[in-house]
Amino acid sequence: MINKQSNLYTIIYIVVLAVVVGAALAFTSLQLADKQRQNADVDKMRQILAAARITPPSDSVMQAFSQFIIRQEVVNSQGENIPGDAFDIDVAAQSKLNDAARQLPVFVCRTAGGETKYILPAYGAGLWGPIWGYIAIDADGSTIYGAYFAHQGETPGLGAEIEKPVFSNQFIGKQIIKGGRFMPVTVVKAGQKPLGDEDYVDGISGGTITSKGVATMLANCLTPYRTFLENLSK
């Protein structure tokens, strides 16, 4: 019998405890995996709907998504439909590819008023981590109907303000096709204007890097949709 006061006993005890606890955690994780995936899907649905200015109760997000999102498509940079599941596409990974290689998800929304909106995802980098969002475009292929932004670790009161309506609501009514030219909305320091004639919104005070991250994200992720949106405008 092993002496309970020996180093060997202590080592065996720690190893057995680690194995038992590790097995328990692994089992729990497997049991909760489906629920975690469902929660993540519901949150993504909520964000997509938020871009179209639809805010269902927390217990009816899936129902609202089925009601208002009438179609999901995947297109390429030529505006052509291609095979794929729009909801499951990894936008973060796609954002790192060149435009011609990307799979571009489109969520087609029919509002309560019967209007059609096209919701496009975006992904980029803020100051401390990833930022992402969804932009809802009117059927004219140019006018922004609504926007939603989120972040993983931006500073509260500064860069984290991109998730607040006071920032995202500025995008409503902005144009991304002007005079026949495709120009994603940019973000500038409050009181300033861009060098070009593209539409713009005021950045977050004290959140300059995050604000620039939003502008870069929109340029990178909306530009591949150019032909798709131009086809809508026609």
Short mmCIF file of C-alpha atoms in Angstrom, two decimals:
data_model
loop_
_atom_site.label_atom_id
_atom_site.label_comp_id
_atom_site.label_asym_id
_atom_site.label_seq_id
_atom_site.Cartn_x
_atom_site.Cartn_y
_atom_site.Cartn_z
CA MET A 1 0.00 0.00 0.00
CA ILE A 2 1.34 3.44 -0.95
CA ASN A 3 2.32 5.74 1.89
CA LYS A 4 -0.08 8.70 1.81
CA GLN A 5 2.71 10.95 3.01
CA SER A 6 5.03 10.07 0.12
CA ASN A 7 5.71 12.14 -2.99
CA LEU A 8 4.56 9.23 -5.18
CA TYR A 9 1.11 9.26 -3.58
CA THR A 10 0.83 13.02 -4.09
CA ILE A 11 1.79 12.72 -7.77
CA ILE A 12 -0.66 9.87 -8.41
CA TYR A 13 -3.43 11.75 -6.60
CA ILE A 14 -2.88 14.90 -8.69
CA VAL A 15 -2.78 12.93 -11.95
CA VAL A 16 -5.98 11.01 -11.16
CA LEU A 17 -7.73 14.21 -10.05
CA ALA A 18 -6.69 15.99 -13.25
CA VAL A 19 -7.93 13.10 -15.39
CA VAL A 20 -11.29 12.92 -13.59
CA VAL A 21 -11.85 16.70 -13.69
CA GLY A 22 -10.74 16.88 -17.33
CA ALA A 23 -13.10 14.06 -18.30
CA ALA A 24 -15.96 15.75 -16.46
CA LEU A 25 -15.32 19.07 -18.18
CA ALA A 26 -15.05 17.40 -21.59
CA PHE A 27 -18.31 15.55 -21.02
CA THR A 28 -20.06 18.73 -19.91
CA SER A 29 -18.73 20.62 -22.92
CA LEU A 30 -20.02 17.94 -25.29
CA GLN A 31 -23.41 17.93 -23.61
CA LEU A 32 -23.69 21.72 -23.92
CA ALA A 33 -22.22 22.04 -27.43
CA ASP A 34 -25.57 21.96 -29.22
CA LYS A 35 -27.06 24.51 -26.81
CA GLN A 36 -24.04 26.80 -27.19
CA ARG A 37 -24.28 26.59 -30.98
CA GLN A 38 -27.98 27.37 -30.85
CA ASN A 39 -27.37 30.38 -28.61
CA ALA A 40 -24.67 31.63 -30.99
CA ASP A 41 -27.02 31.19 -33.96
CA VAL A 42 -29.82 33.05 -32.20
CA ASP A 43 -27.48 35.93 -31.37
CA LYS A 44 -26.35 36.10 -35.00
CA MET A 45 -29.98 36.16 -36.13
CA ARG A 46 -30.65 39.00 -33.67
CA GLN A 47 -27.76 41.02 -35.09
CA ILE A 48 -28.88 40.49 -38.69
CA LEU A 49 -32.41 41.61 -37.83
CA ALA A 50 -31.05 44.61 -35.90
CA ALA A 51 -29.43 45.89 -39.10
CA ALA A 52 -32.92 45.98 -40.63
CA ARG A 53 -34.19 47.83 -37.54
CA ILE A 54 -36.15 44.80 -36.33
CA THR A 55 -35.93 44.09 -32.60
CA PRO A 56 -37.96 41.01 -31.60
CA PRO A 57 -38.32 39.84 -27.97
CA SER A 58 -35.43 37.64 -26.88
CA ASP A 59 -37.64 34.54 -26.80
CA SER A 60 -38.87 34.93 -30.39
CA VAL A 61 -35.73 35.78 -32.37
CA MET A 62 -35.77 32.55 -34.39
CA GLN A 63 -39.43 33.02 -35.23
CA ALA A 64 -38.83 36.63 -36.32
CA PHE A 65 -35.82 35.58 -38.40
CA SER A 66 -37.93 33.01 -40.25
CA GLN A 67 -40.67 35.60 -40.75
CA PHE A 68 -38.59 38.53 -42.02
CA ILE A 69 -35.61 36.87 -43.72
CA ILE A 70 -37.33 35.53 -46.80
CA ARG A 71 -34.22 34.32 -48.62
CA GLN A 72 -30.52 33.68 -48.11
CA GLU A 73 -28.10 33.79 -51.01
CA VAL A 74 -24.38 33.50 -51.68
CA VAL A 75 -22.92 35.56 -54.51
CA ASN A 76 -19.46 36.15 -55.95
CA SER A 77 -17.76 39.42 -56.83
CA GLN A 78 -19.47 39.31 -60.23
CA GLY A 79 -22.87 39.41 -58.56
CA GLU A 80 -23.63 35.84 -59.59
CA ASN A 81 -25.36 33.34 -57.31
CA ILE A 82 -23.06 30.51 -56.26
CA PRO A 83 -23.62 27.41 -54.10
CA GLY A 84 -23.27 27.81 -50.34
CA ASP A 85 -25.04 28.33 -47.04
CA ALA A 86 -25.10 32.07 -46.35
CA PHE A 87 -25.65 31.68 -42.61
CA ASP A 88 -22.69 29.36 -42.08
CA ILE A 89 -20.10 31.23 -44.15
CA ASP A 90 -17.10 32.37 -42.09
CA VAL A 91 -17.08 36.08 -42.91
CA ALA A 92 -13.87 36.60 -40.92
CA ALA A 93 -12.02 34.12 -43.14
CA GLN A 94 -13.61 35.45 -46.33
CA SER A 95 -12.60 39.01 -45.50
CA LYS A 96 -8.94 38.00 -45.79
CA LEU A 97 -9.30 36.67 -49.35
CA ASN A 98 -9.06 38.67 -52.54
CA ASP A 99 -12.40 39.85 -53.89
CA ALA A 100 -12.62 37.29 -56.70
CA ALA A 101 -12.20 34.36 -54.30
CA ARG A 102 -14.82 35.37 -51.76
CA GLN A 103 -18.16 33.80 -50.96
CA LEU A 104 -20.46 36.71 -50.17
CA PRO A 105 -23.56 36.08 -48.01
CA VAL A 106 -26.76 38.04 -48.66
CA PHE A 107 -29.76 37.99 -46.33
CA VAL A 108 -32.90 39.21 -48.08
CA CYS A 109 -35.34 40.82 -45.66
CA ARG A 110 -38.98 41.72 -46.17
CA THR A 111 -39.99 44.31 -43.57
CA ALA A 112 -43.38 44.55 -41.89
CA GLY A 113 -44.16 47.31 -44.38
CA GLY A 114 -43.44 45.00 -47.32
CA GLU A 115 -40.14 46.62 -48.33
CA THR A 116 -37.18 44.51 -49.44
CA LYS A 117 -33.79 45.05 -47.81
CA TYR A 118 -30.48 43.31 -48.52
CA ILE A 119 -28.38 42.67 -45.42
CA LEU A 120 -24.63 42.25 -45.92
CA PRO A 121 -22.12 41.17 -43.24
CA ALA A 122 -18.79 42.83 -42.52
CA TYR A 123 -15.77 41.89 -40.42
CA GLY A 124 -12.62 43.78 -39.49
CA ALA A 125 -10.22 44.81 -36.73
CA GLY A 126 -10.59 47.39 -34.00
CA LEU A 127 -8.02 48.55 -31.46
CA TRP A 128 -8.07 45.50 -29.18
CA GLY A 129 -9.74 42.81 -31.22
CA PRO A 130 -12.20 41.97 -33.98
CA ILE A 131 -15.16 44.14 -34.88
CA TRP A 132 -18.04 43.12 -37.12
CA GLY A 133 -21.44 44.22 -38.28
CA TYR A 134 -24.29 44.05 -40.75
CA ILE A 135 -25.45 46.69 -43.24
CA ALA A 136 -29.00 46.70 -44.61
CA ILE A 137 -29.34 48.20 -48.10
CA ASP A 138 -32.54 49.38 -49.75
CA ALA A 139 -33.77 47.76 -52.96
CA ASP A 140 -32.14 50.60 -54.92
CA GLY A 141 -28.76 48.99 -54.13
CA SER A 142 -27.37 52.23 -52.69
CA THR A 143 -29.28 53.65 -49.73
CA ILE A 144 -28.39 52.31 -46.29
CA TYR A 145 -31.53 51.39 -44.40
CA GLY A 146 -29.85 50.38 -41.16
CA ALA A 147 -26.62 49.19 -39.59
CA TYR A 148 -25.48 47.12 -36.65
CA PHE A 149 -21.96 46.92 -35.22
CA ALA A 150 -20.38 44.83 -32.47
CA HIS A 151 -16.95 44.18 -31.01
CA GLN A 152 -15.05 41.69 -28.91
CA GLY A 153 -12.89 43.82 -26.66
CA GLU A 154 -13.00 47.55 -27.42
CA THR A 155 -12.66 50.03 -24.54
CA PRO A 156 -15.96 50.83 -22.74
CA GLY A 157 -16.97 54.43 -23.29
CA LEU A 158 -14.58 54.77 -26.23
CA GLY A 159 -14.28 52.27 -29.10
CA ALA A 160 -17.05 50.13 -27.61
CA GLU A 161 -19.48 52.92 -28.50
CA ILE A 162 -19.70 51.55 -32.05
CA GLU A 163 -22.33 49.15 -30.76
CA LYS A 164 -24.58 52.02 -29.65
CA PRO A 165 -27.44 53.32 -31.84
CA VAL A 166 -26.06 56.86 -31.55
CA PHE A 167 -23.23 55.67 -33.83
CA SER A 168 -24.93 53.12 -36.07
CA ASN A 169 -28.01 55.30 -36.72
CA GLN A 170 -25.79 57.83 -38.48
CA PHE A 171 -25.52 55.42 -41.40
CA ILE A 172 -29.26 55.50 -42.14
CA GLY A 173 -29.92 57.22 -45.47
CA LYS A 174 -26.28 57.34 -46.54
CA GLN A 175 -25.48 56.38 -50.14
CA ILE A 176 -22.80 53.95 -51.29
CA ILE A 177 -23.32 54.60 -55.02
CA LYS A 178 -23.06 58.27 -55.96
CA GLY A 179 -22.99 59.63 -59.49
CA GLY A 180 -22.58 56.08 -60.77
CA ARG A 181 -19.52 55.53 -58.59
CA PHE A 182 -19.30 52.94 -55.81
CA MET A 183 -18.08 54.61 -52.60
CA PRO A 184 -18.59 52.85 -49.25
CA VAL A 185 -19.49 55.22 -46.43
CA THR A 186 -16.44 56.32 -44.48
CA VAL A 187 -15.92 57.36 -40.85
CA VAL A 188 -14.14 60.62 -40.01
CA LYS A 189 -13.29 62.63 -36.92
CA ALA A 190 -16.23 64.72 -35.74
CA GLY A 191 -16.22 68.12 -37.44
CA GLN A 192 -14.11 66.94 -40.37
CA LYS A 193 -14.96 65.81 -43.89
CA PRO A 194 -13.37 63.18 -46.16
CA LEU A 195 -11.11 64.26 -49.00
CA GLY A 196 -13.51 62.79 -51.56
CA ASP A 197 -17.26 63.26 -51.95
CA GLU A 198 -18.29 59.93 -50.40
CA ASP A 199 -20.93 59.95 -47.67
CA TYR A 200 -19.53 59.88 -44.15
CA VAL A 201 -20.42 59.66 -40.46
CA ASP A 202 -18.73 61.04 -37.36
CA GLY A 203 -16.33 58.72 -35.57
CA ILE A 204 -16.31 57.95 -31.87
CA SER A 205 -14.69 60.62 -29.71
CA GLY A 206 -11.60 59.04 -28.16
CA GLY A 207 -12.06 55.93 -30.30
CA THR A 208 -10.12 56.99 -33.38
CA ILE A 209 -8.52 53.64 -34.13
CA THR A 210 -11.80 51.74 -33.74
CA SER A 211 -13.57 54.32 -35.92
CA LYS A 212 -10.94 53.92 -38.62
CA GLY A 213 -11.35 50.16 -38.23
CA VAL A 214 -15.05 50.48 -39.06
CA ALA A 215 -14.26 52.54 -42.17
CA THR A 216 -11.65 50.03 -43.33
CA MET A 217 -13.99 47.12 -42.60
CA LEU A 218 -16.78 48.63 -44.69
CA ALA A 219 -14.48 49.38 -47.61
CA ASN A 220 -13.01 45.88 -47.52
CA CYS A 221 -16.26 43.97 -47.06
CA LEU A 222 -18.73 46.01 -49.12
CA THR A 223 -16.55 46.56 -52.18
CA PRO A 224 -16.81 42.89 -53.32
CA TYR A 225 -20.61 43.39 -53.43
CA ARG A 226 -20.24 46.25 -55.89
CA THR A 227 -21.57 44.43 -58.97
CA PHE A 228 -24.38 42.81 -56.99
CA LEU A 229 -25.51 46.20 -55.67
CA GLU A 230 -25.11 47.91 -59.04
CA ASN A 231 -27.35 45.23 -60.56
CA LEU A 232 -29.99 46.06 -57.95
CA SER A 233 -29.75 49.76 -58.80
CA LYS A 234 -30.46 48.95 -62.45
#
